Amino acid sequence: MRQLTRNEEYVLLCILSLKENAYLVTIQEYLKKHANNNLSFGTLFVLLKRLEKSRYIESFIGKSTAKRGGKAIKYFKLTKEGYSVLEEIHEIQASIWSNFKLNNYSF
Amino acid sequence: MKKLPSIYVYLTKAILDRDECEYFIGDLEEIYKTKLENGGLLISNLWLMFHLFISVPPIIIDNIIWSIEMIRNFVKIAFRNLVRHKAFSLLNISGLAIGMACSIMLMLYVMNERSYDKFNKDHDQIYRVAVNAMIGDTKIGQVYTPSILTPTLLDNYPEVEYSVRFQNNSKGFLVKYNENTFNEKFVTLVDSEIFEVFTIPFISGDSSKALLDPNSVVISKSIAKKYFGDINPLGEILQIDDMNCEVTGIVKDIPDNSHFHFNMFVSINTTDSYHTKHWFNNNWKTYIKLKNGVNKASFDVTLKEIVKKHTFGGGDGYSVGGGNGYSEYVAKGNFWEYYLQPLADIHLHSDLNGEFEQNGNAEYVSMFLAIAILIILIASFNYMNLTTARLSGRAREVGIRKVVGSTRSLLVKQFLSESVSTSFISLLIALILVHFFIPAFSDLIGIYSIKIPYYENIIYLIFLIGFAFLVGILSGSYPAFYLSSIESISALSGKRKVGRGKWFRNGLVLAQFAISIFLFIGTFIIRDQLEFTQNKNLGFSKDEVLVLKGTQVLDKKSYVFKEILKENSNIKSVSGAVYLPGMGFCNYGIGVEGKDQGITLNLLIGDYDYLETLKLEMAEGRFYSKEFPSDTTGIVINETAAKLLGWDEPLNKVLYTYAQNKKYNIIGVVKDFHYESLHQTIRPSAIMYRGGEFGWRERYIAVKINTENVDKTIRFIESKWTELAPKMPFEYTFMDEEYAGLYNNEKRTTNLASTFSFLAIFIACLGLFGLISFVAELKTKEIGIRKVMGASVPKLVLLISKEFTVWVLSANLIAWPIAYWLMNGWLNNYAYRIELGFSVFLLSGFLAFCIAMLTVSYQSIKSALANPIESIRYE
């Protein structure tokens, strides 16, 4: 398993929580809203491409709408590998965090 | 509802792959419309613009990362292919490498020639004043100017910042320090401001004061080492001819790419001659530096004024013909003007009377530039040809790649990167070749200052890489675009359209051989012309003449020395001279009694035996003789001068010199002889007796010797020399060698041209060889079947080689007219030239044809002799 960057991790989490409705526009909105992380299209595009190449996510083509000028939507969803990567990260982080108590620290 | 403006679509398409941008544009459009619903048009546009803008860098970086991956794959495949076709790759790469190496070396030579004098700071403000004049029928182009010009310029024309006079002689000075005496050629008397005008850095001494006082000399580092070794030269006294000079400064040696290489600078006020106010006493070379911003063209006009006001003004100097003024002078069809030569142009564009050293020749430089370009053309045609031939065998690969999903642009990229990587390998080999062959090349052209500027000059390196890249792209482009256009079905079904590249390939062969034949013709003509000039009857005999140099040290003992030499039975005659044919002359303004218009004569100066030693012939009258003591006031002119003066009876007419106003009777007319190179027609000249006004010390002693026992004779002369002039350097040359030196440029050109034209045809043949192997391979089956059906070997050989034969022969039709036109132009430079015969053209064409046939025959005979069973069986 290769080390994921923080942005990649966020994108994976986004796709997880957006369920069936994860594509570039919604992911960007979601990230901005919940993680206060304002990524440009380009960065996001490249991130998605990279994750897809690493097989953590896969894409499928949805329907086209008039709002999109007749262009189809490219949706993303997590693969099994993507999900297990997130699980692993969560485990590691939870175990690390459990040893810390933020409010007890004296300066 | 508004649509997404098309500008965004274009931008996206420019940076994204086609299949990906579809969705991306959809996403953009959705966001754009959401924004429009919430806000104004302008804000949405700005927002989108901004976001698109910051999206570009990550996408591009990502693209680059992946394309590097792709290129790595291409290069890997390229190398696999190279290794698979070893012989082909060897031909291909070595041909290109040799071509590149040739071009690089020639370019280095050209760059070196063009760099002359540019090391001087502000070289574009420095000029030499030269003279362009017409007196009678004689055209004068010289760098000799009067001494008075410098003070006139400095006093009256504020736009002149500095003006510097050089007074030197080509024969050299004898320089003595303690017991050591050497003949130094590169000595000049010069104004002290020379170091302000030219960039000659001082090692020690003060540049502004070094040459102010009389009897000061500034020497170069190498001279300091030669005479003084480890002693500090400052303050030491050097004896230079009659002058005792104190060393006041040491400068760095002048770089090779300068049009003069003086190593001793003597202050000009050491002698008195520079005081002369005579405007026609032209013995100085004047260099000026104009003030910043002064225009050359406007100063040329100013110089014309000077001629009217001063040279012919009769005011502060003499004037020709008693001060009649310039208008009268011009009315007779004469003119006299000064003009400026930009310093950096002197080396390549100036060939005037009185140049410091033999200059380069712009024409030859452009010629070599052209050869460099032609050779690289041949080499890249070759490369293109072989690559096309080789790649067309890979149609199947193209088919499969297409089926698997490769796009056309990807295929083009693949073939291009293949040819580019091959050309880079060639560049690498070429650089190694250049490194090893530069010494040989320097020998060939006789210039040793050529350096390979890898390290100093990053631009040069970038240029080379760009060059290799260009050759790669050019030669890969045809196969790349042609092959990628093959439809996968036809490629896979084995119906290869090999014939389609045929015209292209044959066209390239045609071009290659046209260039080669052209180079052959050029080489032959240059060689013929050189031979012609060296074998032409010069009107005097330069064979068996030994010339002793630096004989001025003998001074009054010279007479005794000559008498001693004459007693030796191996020595036919001996003559002391100040100037010998092919070894300089001086230029004198001469007045004619009874006419108010003077002429300019080139003077050669010698003693009584001059005529006999050089085997000159008299046309009329007689030569100087001991029996006529009055001959010291006689003059012997040549036929051209006699014709110019226009007398029916030239004998006993009187001429006088402007310089000292002495009268001379014409006692004889000598038949014309070539005292200069054959670039010049014979100009009016005279042989003066060495005495009186011209009683200068003999610089040379010419000795006509027997061809037998030459070594013994030379040893005899040397022993007598050491008796009379102990510790003085004994230097001699043979006159024919000295004369051949006048054609150094031509000789160099012939050497270069012949070497490189053979290399060119060699490269062309490498290509032909590769091509014929390719054709033979294609026709293996056909040949096998023909052989089975009963075709004879000669017929098969003919079958294979005939298509190339036609092209090589028709290359002549292109090469001949171009060669005729260009070479005829070149020959017109010569006053005495050969006529262009048809034989040279025929010979060159035949030679190229033979070489091509030799190349072709090996492969075609080999495949014609092959056992048909082998060839038919191959499937």
mmCIF file of N, CA and C in Angstrom, chain A residues 23-26 28-29 32 38-47 49-50 52-53 61-62 65-74 76, chain B residues 1 3 16-17 19-31 33-35 37 47-48 51-52 54-56 58-60 62-63 66:
data_model
loop_
_atom_site.group_PDB
_atom_site.id
_atom_site.type_symbol
_atom_site.label_atom_id
_atom_site.label_comp_id
_atom_site.label_asym_id
_atom_site.label_seq_id
_atom_site.Cartn_x
_atom_site.Cartn_y
_atom_site.Cartn_z
ATOM 1 N N TYR A 23 -19.097 13.105 -8.051
ATOM 2 C CA TYR A 23 -18.341 13.496 -9.259
ATOM 3 C C TYR A 23 -17.687 14.830 -8.977
ATOM 4 N N LEU A 24 -16.897 15.285 -9.968
ATOM 5 C CA LEU A 24 -16.000 16.409 -9.725
ATOM 6 C C LEU A 24 -16.659 17.591 -9.013
ATOM 7 N N VAL A 25 -17.853 17.979 -9.500
ATOM 8 C CA VAL A 25 -18.489 19.174 -8.947
ATOM 9 C C VAL A 25 -18.906 18.951 -7.494
ATOM 10 N N THR A 26 -19.544 17.834 -7.233
ATOM 11 C CA THR A 26 -20.030 17.601 -5.870
ATOM 12 C C THR A 26 -18.873 17.395 -4.898
ATOM 13 N N GLN A 28 -15.977 18.685 -5.079
ATOM 14 C CA GLN A 28 -15.369 19.984 -4.768
ATOM 15 C C GLN A 28 -16.202 20.750 -3.735
ATOM 16 N N GLU A 29 -17.510 20.753 -3.963
ATOM 17 C CA GLU A 29 -18.400 21.454 -3.023
ATOM 18 C C GLU A 29 -18.295 20.873 -1.623
ATOM 19 N N LYS A 32 -15.154 21.734 0.202
ATOM 20 C CA LYS A 32 -15.144 23.133 0.601
ATOM 21 C C LYS A 32 -15.996 23.312 1.868
ATOM 22 N N ASN A 38 -10.264 24.347 -0.299
ATOM 23 C CA ASN A 38 -10.679 24.850 -1.605
ATOM 24 C C ASN A 38 -9.721 24.404 -2.700
ATOM 25 N N LEU A 39 -9.975 23.234 -3.282
ATOM 26 C CA LEU A 39 -9.092 22.727 -4.341
ATOM 27 C C LEU A 39 -9.566 23.231 -5.704
ATOM 28 N N SER A 40 -8.598 23.469 -6.607
ATOM 29 C CA SER A 40 -8.981 23.851 -7.969
ATOM 30 C C SER A 40 -9.393 22.602 -8.739
ATOM 31 N N PHE A 41 -10.109 22.828 -9.843
ATOM 32 C CA PHE A 41 -10.528 21.676 -10.667
ATOM 33 C C PHE A 41 -9.344 20.834 -11.071
ATOM 34 N N GLY A 42 -8.311 21.559 -11.487
ATOM 35 C CA GLY A 42 -7.140 20.862 -12.025
ATOM 36 C C GLY A 42 -6.550 19.917 -11.010
ATOM 37 N N THR A 43 -6.374 20.436 -9.785
ATOM 38 C CA THR A 43 -5.784 19.607 -8.737
ATOM 39 C C THR A 43 -6.678 18.401 -8.472
ATOM 40 N N LEU A 44 -7.953 18.666 -8.392
ATOM 41 C CA LEU A 44 -8.895 17.609 -8.098
ATOM 42 C C LEU A 44 -8.916 16.577 -9.225
ATOM 43 N N PHE A 45 -8.874 17.096 -10.433
ATOM 44 C CA PHE A 45 -8.883 16.233 -11.610
ATOM 45 C C PHE A 45 -7.696 15.273 -11.591
ATOM 46 N N VAL A 46 -6.532 15.866 -11.313
ATOM 47 C CA VAL A 46 -5.313 15.050 -11.284
ATOM 48 C C VAL A 46 -5.379 14.047 -10.143
ATOM 49 N N LEU A 47 -5.900 14.477 -8.986
ATOM 50 C CA LEU A 47 -6.024 13.578 -7.828
ATOM 51 C C LEU A 47 -6.898 12.379 -8.168
ATOM 52 N N LYS A 49 -7.589 11.217 -11.095
ATOM 53 C CA LYS A 49 -6.935 10.393 -12.108
ATOM 54 C C LYS A 49 -5.919 9.458 -11.448
ATOM 55 N N ARG A 50 -5.182 10.033 -10.534
ATOM 56 C CA ARG A 50 -4.132 9.254 -9.862
ATOM 57 C C ARG A 50 -4.754 8.128 -9.021
ATOM 58 N N GLU A 52 -7.592 6.748 -9.484
ATOM 59 C CA GLU A 52 -8.175 5.749 -10.363
ATOM 60 C C GLU A 52 -7.096 4.808 -10.889
ATOM 61 N N LYS A 53 -5.938 5.402 -11.214
ATOM 62 C CA LYS A 53 -4.821 4.611 -11.710
ATOM 63 C C LYS A 53 -4.334 3.640 -10.630
ATOM 64 N N ILE A 61 -19.961 5.926 -16.135
ATOM 65 C CA ILE A 61 -20.533 7.061 -16.836
ATOM 66 C C ILE A 61 -22.035 7.133 -16.554
ATOM 67 N N GLY A 62 -22.467 8.299 -16.102
ATOM 68 C CA GLY A 62 -23.877 8.479 -15.800
ATOM 69 C C GLY A 62 -24.632 9.121 -16.954
ATOM 70 N N THR A 65 -27.245 15.643 -18.653
ATOM 71 C CA THR A 65 -28.338 16.566 -18.358
ATOM 72 C C THR A 65 -28.185 17.820 -19.207
ATOM 73 N N ALA A 66 -29.280 18.571 -19.311
ATOM 74 C CA ALA A 66 -29.237 19.804 -20.100
ATOM 75 C C ALA A 66 -28.332 20.831 -19.443
ATOM 76 N N LYS A 67 -28.305 20.776 -18.125
ATOM 77 C CA LYS A 67 -27.508 21.747 -17.398
ATOM 78 C C LYS A 67 -26.015 21.602 -17.754
ATOM 79 N N ARG A 68 -25.664 20.375 -18.081
ATOM 80 C CA ARG A 68 -24.250 20.129 -18.421
ATOM 81 C C ARG A 68 -23.992 20.277 -19.918
ATOM 82 N N GLY A 69 -24.918 20.866 -20.611
ATOM 83 C CA GLY A 69 -24.729 21.042 -22.045
ATOM 84 C C GLY A 69 -24.706 19.718 -22.774
ATOM 85 N N GLY A 70 -25.486 18.760 -22.226
ATOM 86 C CA GLY A 70 -25.600 17.476 -22.907
ATOM 87 C C GLY A 70 -24.450 16.536 -22.677
ATOM 88 N N LYS A 71 -23.506 16.918 -21.802
ATOM 89 C CA LYS A 71 -22.351 16.057 -21.562
ATOM 90 C C LYS A 71 -22.663 15.093 -20.414
ATOM 91 N N ALA A 72 -22.153 13.868 -20.541
ATOM 92 C CA ALA A 72 -22.405 12.867 -19.514
ATOM 93 C C ALA A 72 -21.591 13.153 -18.260
ATOM 94 N N ILE A 73 -22.036 12.582 -17.134
ATOM 95 C CA ILE A 73 -21.312 12.757 -15.876
ATOM 96 C C ILE A 73 -20.409 11.570 -15.654
ATOM 97 N N LYS A 74 -19.205 11.846 -15.173
ATOM 98 C CA LYS A 74 -18.296 10.749 -14.840
ATOM 99 C C LYS A 74 -18.317 10.595 -13.323
ATOM 100 N N PHE A 76 -17.666 8.651 -9.644
ATOM 101 C CA PHE A 76 -16.622 7.818 -9.040
ATOM 102 C C PHE A 76 -17.213 7.060 -7.865
ATOM 103 N N MET B 1 -31.394 29.651 -21.063
ATOM 104 C CA MET B 1 -30.176 29.647 -20.239
ATOM 105 C C MET B 1 -28.908 29.727 -21.093
ATOM 106 N N LYS B 3 -25.185 29.275 -22.546
ATOM 107 C CA LYS B 3 -24.262 28.134 -22.672
ATOM 108 C C LYS B 3 -22.892 28.531 -22.135
ATOM 109 N N LEU B 16 -6.126 18.920 -22.002
ATOM 110 C CA LEU B 16 -6.545 17.574 -21.590
ATOM 111 C C LEU B 16 -6.643 16.642 -22.782
ATOM 112 N N ASP B 17 -6.521 15.354 -22.518
ATOM 113 C CA ASP B 17 -6.728 14.371 -23.573
ATOM 114 C C ASP B 17 -8.186 14.398 -24.019
ATOM 115 N N ASP B 19 -10.518 12.110 -24.686
ATOM 116 C CA ASP B 19 -11.569 11.307 -24.055
ATOM 117 C C ASP B 19 -11.865 11.749 -22.625
ATOM 118 N N GLU B 20 -10.940 12.504 -22.048
ATOM 119 C CA GLU B 20 -11.178 12.927 -20.672
ATOM 120 C C GLU B 20 -11.875 14.264 -20.579
ATOM 121 N N CYS B 21 -11.634 15.106 -21.601
ATOM 122 C CA CYS B 21 -12.103 16.485 -21.455
ATOM 123 C C CYS B 21 -13.627 16.593 -21.585
ATOM 124 N N GLU B 22 -14.212 15.596 -22.214
ATOM 125 C CA GLU B 22 -15.666 15.574 -22.375
ATOM 126 C C GLU B 22 -16.385 15.791 -21.036
ATOM 127 N N TYR B 23 -16.022 14.948 -20.062
ATOM 128 C CA TYR B 23 -16.688 15.029 -18.754
ATOM 129 C C TYR B 23 -16.294 16.292 -18.010
ATOM 130 N N PHE B 24 -15.036 16.624 -18.176
ATOM 131 C CA PHE B 24 -14.528 17.795 -17.477
ATOM 132 C C PHE B 24 -15.277 19.053 -17.913
ATOM 133 N N ILE B 25 -15.500 19.136 -19.243
ATOM 134 C CA ILE B 25 -16.251 20.291 -19.758
ATOM 135 C C ILE B 25 -17.671 20.286 -19.205
ATOM 136 N N GLY B 26 -18.244 19.068 -19.130
ATOM 137 C CA GLY B 26 -19.580 18.950 -18.543
ATOM 138 C C GLY B 26 -19.608 19.493 -17.135
ATOM 139 N N ASP B 27 -18.604 19.088 -16.346
ATOM 140 C CA ASP B 27 -18.513 19.571 -14.966
ATOM 141 C C ASP B 27 -18.420 21.085 -14.924
ATOM 142 N N LEU B 28 -17.569 21.623 -15.799
ATOM 143 C CA LEU B 28 -17.394 23.075 -15.842
ATOM 144 C C LEU B 28 -18.720 23.766 -16.137
ATOM 145 N N GLU B 29 -19.425 23.214 -17.123
ATOM 146 C CA GLU B 29 -20.662 23.855 -17.548
ATOM 147 C C GLU B 29 -21.694 23.870 -16.417
ATOM 148 N N GLU B 30 -21.731 22.758 -15.688
ATOM 149 C CA GLU B 30 -22.681 22.672 -14.579
ATOM 150 C C GLU B 30 -22.406 23.741 -13.525
ATOM 151 N N ILE B 31 -21.116 23.844 -13.172
ATOM 152 C CA ILE B 31 -20.741 24.846 -12.158
ATOM 153 C C ILE B 31 -21.052 26.255 -12.653
ATOM 154 N N LYS B 33 -23.256 27.231 -14.729
ATOM 155 C CA LYS B 33 -24.676 27.560 -14.714
ATOM 156 C C LYS B 33 -25.190 27.782 -13.305
ATOM 157 N N THR B 34 -24.693 26.984 -12.348
ATOM 158 C CA THR B 34 -25.073 27.203 -10.958
ATOM 159 C C THR B 34 -24.663 28.593 -10.507
ATOM 160 N N LYS B 35 -23.473 28.974 -10.908
ATOM 161 C CA LYS B 35 -22.972 30.297 -10.538
ATOM 162 C C LYS B 35 -23.844 31.385 -11.142
ATOM 163 N N GLU B 37 -26.925 31.230 -11.902
ATOM 164 C CA GLU B 37 -28.215 31.344 -11.193
ATOM 165 C C GLU B 37 -28.078 32.212 -9.952
ATOM 166 N N TRP B 47 -14.875 34.144 -12.025
ATOM 167 C CA TRP B 47 -14.650 33.031 -11.113
ATOM 168 C C TRP B 47 -14.135 31.813 -11.881
ATOM 169 N N LEU B 48 -14.830 31.514 -12.984
ATOM 170 C CA LEU B 48 -14.462 30.348 -13.778
ATOM 171 C C LEU B 48 -13.071 30.518 -14.391
ATOM 172 N N HIS B 51 -10.465 29.994 -11.759
ATOM 173 C CA HIS B 51 -10.304 28.600 -11.372
ATOM 174 C C HIS B 51 -9.666 27.762 -12.456
ATOM 175 N N LEU B 52 -10.017 28.087 -13.690
ATOM 176 C CA LEU B 52 -9.400 27.371 -14.795
ATOM 177 C C LEU B 52 -7.907 27.661 -14.828
ATOM 178 N N ILE B 54 -5.874 28.545 -12.344
ATOM 179 C CA ILE B 54 -5.068 27.857 -11.332
ATOM 180 C C ILE B 54 -5.125 26.342 -11.509
ATOM 181 N N SER B 55 -6.002 25.873 -12.385
ATOM 182 C CA SER B 55 -6.055 24.428 -12.636
ATOM 183 C C SER B 55 -4.972 23.976 -13.592
ATOM 184 N N VAL B 56 -4.459 24.918 -14.384
ATOM 185 C CA VAL B 56 -3.524 24.521 -15.437
ATOM 186 C C VAL B 56 -2.239 23.883 -14.904
ATOM 187 N N PRO B 58 -1.280 22.097 -12.164
ATOM 188 C CA PRO B 58 -1.277 20.682 -11.755
ATOM 189 C C PRO B 58 -1.513 19.737 -12.921
ATOM 190 N N ILE B 59 -2.391 20.122 -13.848
ATOM 191 C CA ILE B 59 -2.665 19.232 -14.982
ATOM 192 C C ILE B 59 -1.440 19.077 -15.859
ATOM 193 N N ILE B 60 -0.775 20.209 -16.107
ATOM 194 C CA ILE B 60 0.400 20.143 -16.989
ATOM 195 C C ILE B 60 1.513 19.324 -16.358
ATOM 196 N N ASP B 62 1.202 16.964 -14.260
ATOM 197 C CA ASP B 62 0.794 15.562 -14.355
ATOM 198 C C ASP B 62 1.062 15.013 -15.755
ATOM 199 N N ASN B 63 0.701 15.824 -16.770
ATOM 200 C CA ASN B 63 0.949 15.415 -18.150
ATOM 201 C C ASN B 63 2.402 15.111 -18.407
ATOM 202 N N TRP B 66 3.648 11.871 -16.984
ATOM 203 C CA TRP B 66 3.251 10.685 -17.757
ATOM 204 C C TRP B 66 3.928 10.627 -19.112
#
